[in-house]
Amino acid sequence: MNRKELIEYIQKTYAVIPEYLWSKYPNYAVFRHHNHSKWFAVIMDVAENKLFDTGKNNKVDVINLKVPVPLVGALRLKKAVYPAYHMNKEHWISIRLDTDFDDAELKSLISESYELTQ
């Protein structure tokens, strides 16, 4: 699922619109709960070398999601899943969107993040 499709999915499913909070990072889309403003997802474009040590500076789209702590280690073993960029790495993961990560699993993880941040 690419960035555009993912944003549309989150908007339809959770009735929220992306917030672009930082002028310095105009492509960072934050999704929050209506009732208490906690984040449940963030879509960003980050330099590849921020995720893992490639030395490459090219930008890649990722989504940060909160997951249950016991699942973090197992999820990080999957292709395209990394310790969360710029978030608590014990509770959050980053999933690279330009890969063949399973759409159904991604949607399930978004739902779980939504529930965990209620």
Coordinates of C-alpha atoms in Angstrom, one line a residue:
M1 CA 0.0 0.0 0.0
N2 CA 1.5 3.4 -0.9
R3 CA 1.3 6.6 1.0
K4 CA -1.8 8.0 -0.8
E5 CA -3.8 4.7 -0.5
L6 CA -2.8 4.5 3.2
I7 CA -3.9 8.0 4.0
E8 CA -7.2 7.4 2.2
Y9 CA -7.7 4.1 4.1
I10 CA -7.1 5.7 7.5
Q11 CA -9.3 8.7 6.7
K12 CA -12.2 6.4 5.7
T13 CA -11.8 3.8 8.4
Y14 CA -11.2 6.1 11.4
A15 CA -12.9 9.3 10.3
V16 CA -9.8 11.4 10.9
I17 CA -7.8 13.7 8.6
P18 CA -4.0 13.9 8.5
E19 CA -2.4 16.8 10.4
Y20 CA 0.8 18.3 9.0
L21 CA 2.2 19.8 12.2
W22 CA 5.7 20.9 11.1
S23 CA 6.6 23.3 8.3
K24 CA 10.1 21.8 8.3
Y25 CA 8.6 18.4 7.5
P26 CA 5.6 19.0 5.2
N27 CA 5.2 15.3 4.4
Y28 CA 4.8 14.1 8.0
A29 CA 1.1 13.2 8.4
V30 CA -0.1 12.6 12.0
F31 CA -3.3 10.8 12.7
R32 CA -4.9 11.3 16.1
H33 CA -8.0 10.3 18.1
H34 CA -10.7 12.9 18.2
N35 CA -11.5 12.7 21.9
H36 CA -8.0 13.1 23.4
S37 CA -5.6 13.9 20.5
K38 CA -3.2 10.9 21.1
W39 CA -1.4 9.8 18.0
F40 CA -2.1 6.3 16.6
A41 CA -0.2 6.6 13.3
V42 CA 2.4 8.8 11.7
I43 CA 3.3 8.6 8.0
M44 CA 6.7 10.2 7.1
D45 CA 9.3 10.3 4.4
V46 CA 12.7 9.7 6.1
A47 CA 16.2 9.2 4.8
E48 CA 16.8 5.5 4.3
N49 CA 19.9 5.6 6.5
K50 CA 17.7 6.7 9.5
L51 CA 16.1 3.2 9.4
F52 CA 19.2 1.2 8.9
D53 CA 22.9 1.8 8.1
T54 CA 23.0 1.9 4.3
G55 CA 24.7 5.2 3.9
K56 CA 21.9 6.1 1.5
N57 CA 20.2 9.5 1.9
N58 CA 17.2 8.8 -0.4
K59 CA 13.8 9.3 1.2
V60 CA 11.4 6.4 1.8
D61 CA 7.9 6.5 3.1
V62 CA 7.2 4.8 6.5
I63 CA 4.4 4.5 8.9
N64 CA 4.9 4.5 12.7
L65 CA 2.5 2.4 14.7
K66 CA 2.2 1.4 18.3
V67 CA 2.2 -2.3 18.9
P68 CA 2.1 -4.5 22.0
V69 CA 5.5 -4.8 23.6
P70 CA 5.6 -8.6 23.3
L71 CA 5.1 -8.4 19.5
V72 CA 7.8 -5.8 18.8
G73 CA 10.7 -8.3 18.5
A74 CA 8.8 -10.7 16.3
L75 CA 7.6 -7.9 14.0
R76 CA 11.1 -6.5 13.6
L77 CA 12.2 -9.8 12.2
K78 CA 10.0 -9.2 9.2
K79 CA 11.2 -7.5 6.1
A80 CA 10.3 -3.8 6.0
V81 CA 9.8 -3.5 9.8
Y82 CA 12.3 -1.4 11.8
P83 CA 12.6 0.1 15.3
A84 CA 10.4 3.2 15.2
Y85 CA 11.9 6.3 13.7
H86 CA 11.8 9.1 16.3
M87 CA 9.5 7.3 18.7
N88 CA 9.8 5.0 21.7
K89 CA 11.3 1.9 20.2
E90 CA 10.0 -0.4 22.9
H91 CA 6.4 0.4 21.9
W92 CA 6.5 1.6 18.3
I93 CA 7.7 0.3 15.0
S94 CA 8.3 1.8 11.5
I95 CA 7.0 -0.1 8.5
R96 CA 8.5 0.9 5.1
L97 CA 5.8 1.4 2.6
D98 CA 7.7 0.8 -0.6
T99 CA 7.9 -2.9 0.0
D100 CA 5.5 -5.9 -0.4
F101 CA 4.4 -5.8 3.3
D102 CA 1.0 -7.5 3.4
D103 CA -1.9 -5.0 3.2
A104 CA -4.1 -7.0 5.5
E105 CA -1.4 -7.2 8.2
L106 CA -0.8 -3.5 7.9
K107 CA -4.5 -2.7 8.3
S108 CA -4.6 -5.0 11.3
L109 CA -1.5 -3.3 12.9
I110 CA -3.2 0.1 12.3
S111 CA -6.3 -1.1 14.1
E112 CA -4.2 -2.4 17.0
S113 CA -2.3 0.9 17.2
Y114 CA -5.7 2.7 17.3
E115 CA -6.9 0.5 20.1
L116 CA -3.7 0.7 22.1
T117 CA -3.7 4.5 22.1
Q118 CA -7.4 4.9 23.1

